[in-house]
Amino acid sequence: MISIETHNLTVSYNRRPVLWNIDFELPTGKIIGIIGPNGSGKTTLLKAIMGLVPTSSGYVKIFDQDLNDVRSRVSYVPQRESVDWDFPASVMDIVLMGRYKKDTLFKRISKADKDLAAEALEKVNMLEYSNRQISQLSGGQQQRVFIARSLAQGADIYIMDEPFVGVDAATEEAILKLLSDMKDEGKTVVVVHHDLQTAKDFFDWIVLLNTRMVAAGPIEEIFNEKLLQEAYGGKLNVLSQVGDLMKEKAFDVRE
Amino acid sequence: MEAFWIILVGSLIAVSCALLGSYLILRKMAMVGDAISHAVLPGIVIAYLLSGSRETLPMLIGAAALGVLTTVIIELFHKKSNLQMDASIGITFTWLFAIGIILISLFAGQVDLDQDCVLYGEIAYVPLDLWITDSGYNMGPRTVWIASGLLLLLLLFIWKGYRGLFITTFNEEFAKALGIGVAFWHYALMGAVSLTTVISFESVGAILVVALLIVPPATAYLITTDLKKMLLLSSIFGILSAIGGYYLAVLINGSIAGAIASVAGLLFLSVWVTGLVKNRAFKLN
């Protein structure tokens, strides 16, 4: 079954295309990485999927439907730096936002909502921090709070923007474990990721992006020198990194 | 009794401003509040000229319309032309304010509005403008009723809209991804700021209303990390400014509105200096 489908998707800022003619169909129940150099439109692609930026042409379908008909089944985790962490709120306040819905915005938060939020915090090992002010969290903890908020939505597709940026090793470990648990439950996780070195270990499926879509498919088909060079072409230091990566194929490059 | 009415009106307005101002500063829109407070001036004058009276309703409508229009223009310049937010604010409100000033000076003979009153307000006149019913019963100063009505309306808005305001203030994109109408909340808040500004106008004036919108919430922000406490504390700082300001004005025989804003500033300064800010661990929880 197809989780997300884009067709001829084009997004422009000031009449300059940042995404051009993106066409793909993503499977369900996989951890999918969206990979590409800086400025290749990764974040814009997520925003276009979530209807946060206007598209110039093309469309996005989720479970073969319009986003508006399946909003409750898709959850979005924005970049951690996109909000002000000095905002006067507690961890629980933020995670409860995952239970907000358009139609029930004026009603009170129910006990069931609170339980679901606590459950989500438990999953990211942050339950003991639920009354902590968000200004007192570390980067990794902030990221976990954002993921918990998303988990509290109980969606089927999770769309995460750079969840591994600036997090500590323990958090990275925890997020990876969580992603694989989610996959086991049949959830689909789409992750924007910029680090080629780790991409190979994190994802089952890859969308390779550089304004245009270079390739999309299972990692073993996509992660080869030719396609990576096509996506990263011209960026020398990245290219040499890719070269090293290819040489050390047999080793775990993260060590 | 006069002192009581003046302090009451000052406090009612200070609390209304403090509540909205808390959201403005968290949205990094404090200067938009400033812009609205100035830009409603032409709206008031036009409404005044059209209706030919100082009836409250036409003025409120005129001001609220101009206030919301201001935010629309600011967004337009900012988003469509990539102009910086602060530049966009600066252009929009000075221009609208200037139009208001020209209108007042042109029609100063015909209408009972003067520049001093608009700029600095005159809260000392509050007890003079009484609401006398048809049967001759004295209901007290009219402004007290208007300011109370405003505060009730805002309390209802914040109580009912707490979650909507909360999520759109903290993380607009996430709210949008949930399908929540972020534009609705934005313009509802801007409309509320416009209304509050025009009602505060008569008593504290166009310039000092900005002090009440920003300073008490900023003071509260220094010492709390909980939105509900921030709303409460900024209201308390607002009321303290109104009370302190009145007595300071009596003491020095000066402008009440000026004294209220000065006390608000002094409160901010003393909280800041106390050093509570230095260590976040001291923040009230």
Coordinates of C-alpha atoms in Angstrom, one line a residue:
Chain A
M1 CA 0.0 0.0 0.0
I2 CA 1.1 3.5 -0.7
S3 CA 1.4 5.9 2.2
I4 CA 2.4 9.2 0.4
E5 CA 2.2 9.9 -3.2
T6 CA 3.4 13.1 -4.9
H7 CA 2.7 13.8 -8.6
N8 CA 4.6 16.5 -10.5
L9 CA 5.0 18.5 -7.3
T10 CA 6.6 21.9 -7.8
V11 CA 7.1 24.5 -5.1
S12 CA 8.6 28.0 -5.8
Y13 CA 9.8 30.8 -3.6
N14 CA 9.8 34.2 -5.4
R15 CA 9.3 32.4 -8.7
R16 CA 12.4 30.3 -8.2
P17 CA 11.6 26.6 -8.0
V18 CA 12.9 25.0 -4.8
L19 CA 11.3 21.7 -5.7
W20 CA 10.8 20.7 -9.2
N21 CA 8.5 18.0 -10.6
I22 CA 8.7 15.6 -7.7
D23 CA 7.1 12.3 -8.4
F24 CA 7.2 9.4 -6.0
E25 CA 5.1 6.8 -4.2
L26 CA 6.2 5.9 -0.7
P27 CA 5.5 2.5 0.9
T28 CA 3.8 2.0 4.2
G29 CA 5.5 0.5 7.3
K30 CA 9.0 1.6 6.4
I31 CA 11.5 4.1 7.8
I32 CA 12.0 6.5 4.9
G33 CA 14.9 9.0 4.6
I34 CA 14.7 12.1 2.5
I35 CA 18.4 12.8 1.7
G36 CA 20.0 15.6 -0.2
P37 CA 22.6 18.4 0.1
N38 CA 21.8 21.7 1.8
G39 CA 19.2 23.7 0.0
S40 CA 18.0 20.8 -1.9
G41 CA 14.4 21.3 -0.8
K42 CA 14.1 18.6 1.9
T43 CA 12.3 20.7 4.4
T44 CA 10.1 22.3 1.7
L45 CA 9.1 18.8 0.6
L46 CA 7.9 18.0 4.1
K47 CA 6.0 21.3 4.3
A48 CA 4.4 20.7 0.9
I49 CA 3.3 17.3 2.0
M50 CA 1.8 18.9 5.2
G51 CA 0.1 21.7 3.2
L52 CA 2.3 24.3 4.9
V53 CA 3.6 25.9 1.7
P54 CA 1.7 26.7 -1.4
T55 CA 2.5 24.5 -4.3
S56 CA 2.9 25.8 -7.9
S57 CA 1.7 22.6 -9.5
G58 CA 1.1 18.9 -8.8
Y59 CA -0.5 17.3 -5.9
V60 CA 0.1 15.2 -2.8
K61 CA -2.1 12.3 -1.8
I62 CA -2.0 10.5 1.5
F63 CA -3.4 7.1 1.6
D64 CA -4.9 8.0 -1.8
Q65 CA -6.8 10.9 -0.2
D66 CA -6.5 14.6 0.3
L67 CA -4.6 15.7 3.3
N68 CA -7.7 17.4 4.8
D69 CA -9.5 14.1 4.8
V70 CA -6.7 12.2 6.6
R71 CA -5.2 14.8 8.9
S72 CA -5.6 12.8 12.0
R73 CA -3.5 10.0 10.4
V74 CA -0.5 12.2 9.7
S75 CA 1.7 13.8 12.2
Y76 CA 4.4 16.4 11.7
V77 CA 7.5 17.0 13.8
P78 CA 8.9 20.4 12.8
Q79 CA 12.6 21.3 13.2
R80 CA 13.5 21.7 16.8
E81 CA 15.0 25.2 16.2
S82 CA 11.7 26.4 14.6
V83 CA 10.2 27.3 18.0
D84 CA 11.2 29.4 20.9
W85 CA 12.1 27.0 23.8
D86 CA 12.0 29.9 26.3
F87 CA 8.2 29.8 25.8
P88 CA 6.5 29.6 29.3
A89 CA 5.2 26.1 29.1
S90 CA 5.9 22.7 30.7
V91 CA 6.8 19.5 28.9
M92 CA 3.2 18.2 29.5
D93 CA 1.7 21.4 28.0
I94 CA 3.6 20.8 24.8
V95 CA 2.9 17.1 24.5
L96 CA -0.8 17.7 25.1
M97 CA -0.8 19.8 21.9
G98 CA -0.6 16.5 20.0
R99 CA -4.2 15.9 21.3
Y100 CA -5.5 19.3 20.0
K101 CA -7.9 18.9 17.2
K102 CA -9.6 21.5 15.0
D103 CA -13.1 20.6 16.2
T104 CA -12.4 20.1 19.9
L105 CA -10.2 23.1 20.3
F106 CA -12.7 24.9 22.5
K107 CA -13.4 21.9 24.8
R108 CA -11.4 20.9 27.8
I109 CA -8.6 18.4 27.6
S110 CA -9.9 15.0 28.8
K111 CA -8.4 12.5 31.1
A112 CA -7.9 10.2 28.1
D113 CA -5.9 12.9 26.3
K114 CA -3.7 13.2 29.4
D115 CA -3.1 9.5 29.6
L116 CA -2.2 9.3 25.9
A117 CA 0.3 12.2 26.4
A118 CA 1.8 10.5 29.4
E119 CA 2.1 7.3 27.4
A120 CA 3.9 9.2 24.6
L121 CA 6.3 10.7 27.1
E122 CA 7.0 7.2 28.5
K123 CA 7.9 6.0 25.0
V124 CA 10.6 8.6 24.7
N125 CA 11.8 8.1 28.3
M126 CA 10.7 11.6 29.4
L127 CA 7.8 10.8 31.7
E128 CA 9.7 12.0 34.8
Y129 CA 10.2 15.4 33.1
S130 CA 6.5 16.0 32.4
N131 CA 6.3 19.0 34.8
R132 CA 9.7 20.4 33.8
Q133 CA 9.7 23.8 32.1
I134 CA 10.7 23.5 28.5
S135 CA 13.4 26.2 28.8
Q136 CA 15.3 23.8 31.1
L137 CA 15.6 21.0 28.6
S138 CA 18.7 19.9 26.7
G139 CA 18.6 19.8 22.9
G140 CA 18.1 16.0 22.9
Q141 CA 15.3 16.3 25.5
Q142 CA 13.6 19.0 23.4
Q143 CA 13.7 16.7 20.4
R144 CA 12.2 13.9 22.4
V145 CA 9.4 16.2 23.6
F146 CA 8.6 17.1 20.0
I147 CA 8.5 13.4 19.1
A148 CA 6.3 12.6 22.1
R149 CA 3.9 15.4 21.0
S150 CA 3.7 13.7 17.6
L151 CA 3.2 10.2 19.1
A152 CA 0.4 11.5 21.2
Q153 CA -1.5 12.1 18.0
G154 CA -1.7 8.4 17.4
A155 CA -1.2 8.8 13.7
D156 CA -0.2 6.3 11.0
I157 CA 2.4 8.4 9.2
Y158 CA 5.0 10.5 11.0
I159 CA 6.9 13.2 9.2
M160 CA 10.0 14.4 11.0
D161 CA 12.3 17.3 10.0
E162 CA 15.9 16.6 11.0
P163 CA 15.2 14.8 14.3
F164 CA 18.9 13.8 14.7
V165 CA 20.4 17.3 14.5
G166 CA 22.1 18.4 17.7
V167 CA 21.0 15.6 19.8
D168 CA 23.2 13.5 22.2
A169 CA 24.1 9.9 21.5
A170 CA 21.6 8.6 24.1
T171 CA 18.8 10.5 22.4
E172 CA 19.9 9.3 18.9
E173 CA 19.8 5.8 20.3
A174 CA 16.4 6.3 21.8
I175 CA 14.9 7.8 18.7
L176 CA 16.3 5.0 16.5
K177 CA 14.8 2.4 18.8
L178 CA 11.5 4.2 18.8
L179 CA 11.5 4.4 15.0
S180 CA 12.0 0.7 14.7
D181 CA 9.3 0.0 17.2
M182 CA 7.0 2.3 15.2
K183 CA 7.8 0.4 12.1
D184 CA 7.0 -2.9 13.8
E185 CA 3.6 -1.5 14.6
G186 CA 3.1 -0.8 10.9
K187 CA 3.6 2.9 11.1
T188 CA 5.4 4.8 8.3
V189 CA 8.1 7.3 9.3
V190 CA 9.5 9.8 6.9
V191 CA 12.6 11.6 8.1
V192 CA 14.5 14.4 6.6
H193 CA 18.2 13.7 7.2
H194 CA 21.3 15.5 5.9
D195 CA 24.1 13.2 7.2
L196 CA 25.1 10.7 4.5
Q197 CA 27.3 8.7 6.9
T198 CA 24.5 7.6 9.1
A199 CA 21.7 7.5 6.4
K200 CA 22.8 4.0 5.4
D201 CA 22.1 2.6 8.8
F202 CA 19.0 4.5 9.7
F203 CA 16.7 3.9 6.7
D204 CA 15.0 1.2 4.7
W205 CA 14.0 3.4 1.9
I206 CA 15.5 6.6 0.5
V207 CA 14.3 9.6 -1.5
L208 CA 17.3 11.3 -3.0
L209 CA 16.7 15.0 -3.6
N210 CA 18.4 17.9 -5.2
T211 CA 15.6 20.3 -6.1
R212 CA 14.6 17.6 -8.6
M213 CA 14.2 14.0 -7.4
V214 CA 17.3 12.1 -8.2
A215 CA 16.0 8.7 -7.2
A216 CA 13.6 7.0 -4.8
G217 CA 13.6 3.4 -3.7
P218 CA 14.8 0.8 -1.2
I219 CA 18.2 1.7 0.2
E220 CA 20.2 -1.1 -1.4
E221 CA 19.1 0.1 -4.8
I222 CA 19.6 3.8 -4.2
F223 CA 22.7 4.1 -2.0
N224 CA 25.4 3.8 -4.7
E225 CA 28.1 6.1 -5.8
K226 CA 26.6 7.1 -9.1
L227 CA 23.2 8.3 -7.6
L228 CA 24.9 10.0 -4.6
Q229 CA 27.2 11.8 -6.9
E230 CA 24.3 12.9 -9.0
A231 CA 22.5 14.3 -6.0
Y232 CA 25.6 15.9 -4.4
G233 CA 27.5 16.7 -7.6
G234 CA 29.9 19.6 -7.4
K235 CA 30.1 19.6 -3.6
L236 CA 33.6 18.4 -3.3
N237 CA 33.9 17.8 0.4
V238 CA 30.7 15.9 0.4
L239 CA 31.9 13.9 -2.5
S240 CA 35.1 12.9 -0.8
Q241 CA 33.0 11.9 2.2
V242 CA 31.0 9.7 -0.1
G243 CA 34.3 8.2 -1.5
D244 CA 35.5 7.4 2.0
L245 CA 32.1 5.9 2.8
M246 CA 32.3 3.7 -0.3
K247 CA 35.8 2.5 0.7
E248 CA 34.8 1.7 4.2
K249 CA 31.7 0.0 3.1
A250 CA 32.5 -3.1 5.1
F251 CA 32.9 -1.1 8.4
D252 CA 30.4 0.6 10.5
V253 CA 31.3 4.2 9.6
R254 CA 29.8 5.7 12.7
E255 CA 32.4 4.2 15.0
Chain B
M1 CA -14.5 58.8 45.0
E2 CA -12.7 60.4 42.1
A3 CA -9.5 58.6 42.9
F4 CA -11.4 55.4 43.1
W5 CA -12.9 55.7 39.6
I6 CA -9.6 56.8 38.0
I7 CA -7.7 53.9 39.6
L8 CA -10.5 51.5 38.7
V9 CA -10.5 52.5 35.0
G10 CA -6.7 52.5 35.0
S11 CA -6.6 49.0 36.4
L12 CA -9.3 47.6 34.1
I13 CA -7.4 48.9 31.1
A14 CA -4.1 47.8 32.5
V15 CA -5.4 44.2 32.9
S16 CA -6.9 44.1 29.4
C17 CA -3.6 45.3 28.0
A18 CA -1.6 43.0 30.1
L19 CA -3.5 39.9 29.0
L20 CA -3.2 40.7 25.3
G21 CA 0.3 42.0 25.6
S22 CA 1.4 38.7 27.1
Y23 CA 0.4 37.0 23.8
L24 CA 1.9 39.7 21.8
I25 CA 5.4 39.5 23.3
L26 CA 5.3 35.6 23.1
R27 CA 4.5 35.9 19.5
K28 CA 7.4 38.4 19.1
M29 CA 4.8 40.9 18.0
A30 CA 5.1 43.6 20.7
M31 CA 5.8 46.2 18.0
V32 CA 2.7 45.1 16.1
G33 CA 0.8 46.1 19.2
D34 CA 2.6 49.5 19.0
A35 CA 1.7 49.8 15.4
I36 CA -2.0 49.0 15.9
S37 CA -2.2 51.4 18.8
H38 CA -1.1 54.2 16.5
A39 CA -2.8 53.2 13.3
V40 CA -6.3 53.1 14.8
L41 CA -6.2 56.9 15.0
P42 CA -7.4 57.5 11.4
G43 CA -10.1 54.9 12.0
I44 CA -11.3 56.8 15.1
V45 CA -11.2 60.2 13.3
I46 CA -13.0 58.9 10.2
A47 CA -15.7 57.2 12.3
Y48 CA -16.0 60.4 14.3
L49 CA -16.4 62.5 11.2
L50 CA -18.9 60.1 9.6
S51 CA -21.1 59.6 12.6
G52 CA -20.6 63.2 13.8
S53 CA -20.6 62.2 17.4
R54 CA -18.4 60.6 20.1
E55 CA -20.7 57.6 20.3
T56 CA -18.6 54.6 21.3
L57 CA -19.9 52.1 18.8
P58 CA -18.9 53.8 15.5
M59 CA -15.5 54.6 17.0
L60 CA -14.9 51.0 18.1
I61 CA -15.9 49.7 14.6
G62 CA -13.7 52.3 12.9
A63 CA -10.7 51.6 15.1
A64 CA -11.0 47.8 15.0
A65 CA -11.3 47.9 11.2
L66 CA -8.2 50.0 10.9
G67 CA -6.3 47.9 13.5
V68 CA -6.9 44.7 11.6
L69 CA -6.2 46.4 8.3
T70 CA -2.8 47.5 9.7
T71 CA -1.8 43.9 10.4
V72 CA -3.0 42.9 7.0
I73 CA -0.8 45.6 5.4
I74 CA 2.1 44.7 7.6
E75 CA 1.9 41.0 6.6
L76 CA 1.4 42.0 2.9
F77 CA 4.6 44.1 2.8
H78 CA 6.5 41.5 4.8
K79 CA 5.4 38.4 2.9
K80 CA 4.7 39.5 -0.6
S81 CA 7.6 41.9 -1.0
N82 CA 10.1 40.3 1.4
L83 CA 10.5 43.5 3.3
Q84 CA 11.8 43.0 6.8
M85 CA 9.1 42.8 9.5
D86 CA 10.3 45.8 11.5
A87 CA 10.6 48.0 8.4
S88 CA 7.1 46.9 7.3
I89 CA 5.7 47.8 10.7
G90 CA 7.5 51.1 10.7
I91 CA 6.2 52.2 7.3
T92 CA 2.6 51.1 7.9
F93 CA 1.9 52.6 11.3
T94 CA 3.7 55.9 10.9
W95 CA 1.9 56.5 7.6
L96 CA -1.6 55.6 9.1
F97 CA -0.9 57.6 12.2
A98 CA 0.2 60.6 10.1
I99 CA -3.1 60.4 8.2
G100 CA -4.9 60.5 11.5
I101 CA -3.0 63.5 12.7
I102 CA -3.7 65.4 9.5
L103 CA -7.4 64.5 9.7
I104 CA -7.5 65.8 13.2
S105 CA -5.7 69.0 12.4
L106 CA -7.9 69.6 9.3
F107 CA -11.1 69.1 11.2
A108 CA -10.1 70.3 14.6
G109 CA -12.6 73.1 14.4
Q110 CA -15.5 70.8 13.7
V111 CA -14.8 67.9 16.0
D112 CA -14.2 67.7 19.6
L113 CA -10.9 65.7 19.5
D114 CA -7.6 67.3 20.0
Q115 CA -4.1 66.0 19.4
D116 CA -3.0 66.2 23.0
C117 CA -6.0 64.1 24.1
V118 CA -5.3 61.5 21.4
L119 CA -1.6 61.2 22.1
Y120 CA -1.6 61.4 25.9
G121 CA -5.2 60.7 26.9
E122 CA -6.8 62.2 29.9
I123 CA -7.7 59.7 32.5
A124 CA -8.4 62.5 35.0
Y125 CA -11.6 63.3 33.1
V126 CA -13.0 59.8 33.6
P127 CA -15.1 60.7 36.7
L128 CA -16.7 63.7 34.8
D129 CA -18.2 61.7 32.0
L130 CA -21.1 60.0 33.9
W131 CA -23.6 57.6 32.5
I132 CA -27.0 58.9 33.6
T133 CA -30.0 56.7 32.7
D134 CA -33.2 58.1 31.2
S135 CA -34.8 58.0 34.6
G136 CA -32.0 60.1 36.0
Y137 CA -30.2 57.4 37.9
N138 CA -26.4 57.9 38.1
M139 CA -24.7 54.7 37.0
G140 CA -21.2 56.1 37.5
P141 CA -18.6 57.0 34.9
R142 CA -19.3 55.6 31.4
T143 CA -15.7 54.6 30.9
V144 CA -15.9 52.2 33.8
W145 CA -18.7 50.3 32.1
I146 CA -17.0 50.2 28.7
A147 CA -13.7 49.1 30.2
S148 CA -15.4 46.4 32.3
G149 CA -17.2 45.2 29.3
L150 CA -14.0 45.0 27.3
L151 CA -12.2 43.1 30.1
L152 CA -15.1 40.6 30.4
L153 CA -15.0 40.1 26.6
L154 CA -11.2 39.5 26.7
L155 CA -11.5 37.1 29.6
L156 CA -14.1 35.1 27.7
F157 CA -11.9 35.1 24.6
I158 CA -8.8 33.9 26.5
W159 CA -10.7 31.4 28.6
K160 CA -12.5 29.9 25.6
G161 CA -9.6 30.4 23.2
Y162 CA -6.8 29.4 25.5
R163 CA -5.7 26.4 23.6
G164 CA -6.1 28.0 20.2
L165 CA -4.0 30.9 21.3
F166 CA -1.5 28.7 23.1
I167 CA -0.8 26.4 20.2
T168 CA -0.8 29.1 17.5
T169 CA 1.5 31.2 19.6
F170 CA 4.0 28.5 20.4
N171 CA 4.2 26.7 17.1
E172 CA 2.1 28.0 14.3
E173 CA 3.3 25.4 11.8
F174 CA 2.3 22.5 14.0
A175 CA -1.1 24.1 14.5
K176 CA -1.5 24.5 10.8
A177 CA -0.5 20.8 10.3
L178 CA -3.3 19.9 12.7
G179 CA -5.7 21.8 10.4
I180 CA -6.2 24.6 13.0
G181 CA -7.1 27.9 11.3
V182 CA -4.1 29.9 12.3
A183 CA -5.3 33.0 10.4
F184 CA -8.5 33.0 12.5
W185 CA -6.5 33.2 15.7
H186 CA -4.1 35.7 14.4
Y187 CA -6.8 38.1 13.3
A188 CA -9.0 37.4 16.4
L189 CA -6.0 38.5 18.5
M190 CA -5.3 41.5 16.4
G191 CA -9.0 42.5 16.5
A192 CA -8.9 42.3 20.3
V193 CA -5.8 44.4 20.4
S194 CA -7.4 47.0 18.2
L195 CA -10.5 47.1 20.4
T196 CA -8.5 47.4 23.6
T197 CA -6.3 50.1 22.1
V198 CA -9.2 52.3 21.1
I199 CA -10.9 51.9 24.5
S200 CA -7.7 52.6 26.3
F201 CA -7.2 55.6 24.0
E202 CA -9.4 58.1 25.9
S203 CA -7.8 57.3 29.2
V204 CA -4.1 56.7 28.5
G205 CA -3.7 57.9 25.0
A206 CA -2.2 56.3 21.9
I207 CA 1.4 56.3 23.1
L208 CA 1.1 55.1 26.6
V209 CA -1.2 52.3 25.8
V210 CA 1.9 50.6 24.3
A211 CA 3.5 50.8 27.7
L212 CA 0.6 48.9 29.2
L213 CA 0.6 46.4 26.4
I214 CA 4.3 45.5 26.7
V215 CA 5.9 46.5 30.0
P216 CA 3.7 44.5 32.5
P217 CA 3.9 41.3 30.4
A218 CA 7.6 41.7 29.9
T219 CA 8.0 42.1 33.7
A220 CA 6.0 38.9 34.2
Y221 CA 8.0 37.1 31.5
L222 CA 11.2 37.7 33.5
I223 CA 10.0 35.8 36.5
T224 CA 7.7 33.0 35.3
T225 CA 7.9 30.0 33.0
D226 CA 4.2 29.2 33.0
L227 CA 1.8 31.0 30.6
K228 CA -1.1 31.1 33.1
K229 CA 1.0 32.6 35.8
M230 CA 2.4 35.0 33.2
L231 CA -1.1 36.2 32.4
L232 CA -1.9 36.5 36.1
L233 CA 1.4 38.3 37.1
S234 CA 1.2 40.7 34.2
S235 CA -2.3 41.7 35.3
I236 CA -1.0 42.3 38.8
F237 CA 1.9 44.4 37.5
G238 CA -0.7 46.3 35.4
I239 CA -2.9 47.0 38.4
L240 CA 0.1 48.0 40.6
S241 CA 1.2 50.4 37.8
A242 CA -2.3 52.0 37.8
I243 CA -2.5 52.4 41.5
G244 CA 1.1 53.5 41.9
G245 CA 0.8 55.8 38.9
Y246 CA -2.2 57.6 40.2
Y247 CA -0.6 58.4 43.6
L248 CA 2.7 59.3 41.9
A249 CA 0.8 61.8 39.7
V250 CA -1.0 63.3 42.7
L251 CA 2.3 63.6 44.5
I252 CA 4.1 65.4 41.7
N253 CA 1.0 67.0 40.3
G254 CA 1.7 65.6 36.9
S255 CA 0.1 63.6 34.1
I256 CA -1.6 60.4 35.4
A257 CA -1.1 58.5 32.2
G258 CA 2.6 59.4 32.2
A259 CA 3.0 58.4 35.8
I260 CA 1.3 55.0 35.2
A261 CA 3.7 54.2 32.4
S262 CA 6.6 55.3 34.5
V263 CA 5.6 53.1 37.4
A264 CA 5.2 50.2 35.0
G265 CA 8.8 50.9 33.8
L266 CA 10.1 51.1 37.4
L267 CA 8.4 47.8 38.2
F268 CA 10.2 46.2 35.3
L269 CA 13.5 47.7 36.3
S270 CA 13.2 46.6 39.9
V271 CA 12.3 43.1 38.9
W272 CA 15.1 43.0 36.5
V273 CA 17.6 44.4 38.9
T274 CA 16.6 42.1 41.7
G275 CA 18.5 39.5 39.7
L276 CA 15.8 37.0 39.7
V277 CA 16.5 36.8 36.0
K278 CA 20.1 35.9 36.4
N279 CA 19.4 32.4 37.6
R280 CA 16.6 30.5 35.9
A281 CA 16.5 28.2 38.9
F282 CA 14.8 31.0 40.8
K283 CA 12.0 31.2 38.4
L284 CA 8.6 30.6 40.0
N285 CA 7.1 27.3 39.0

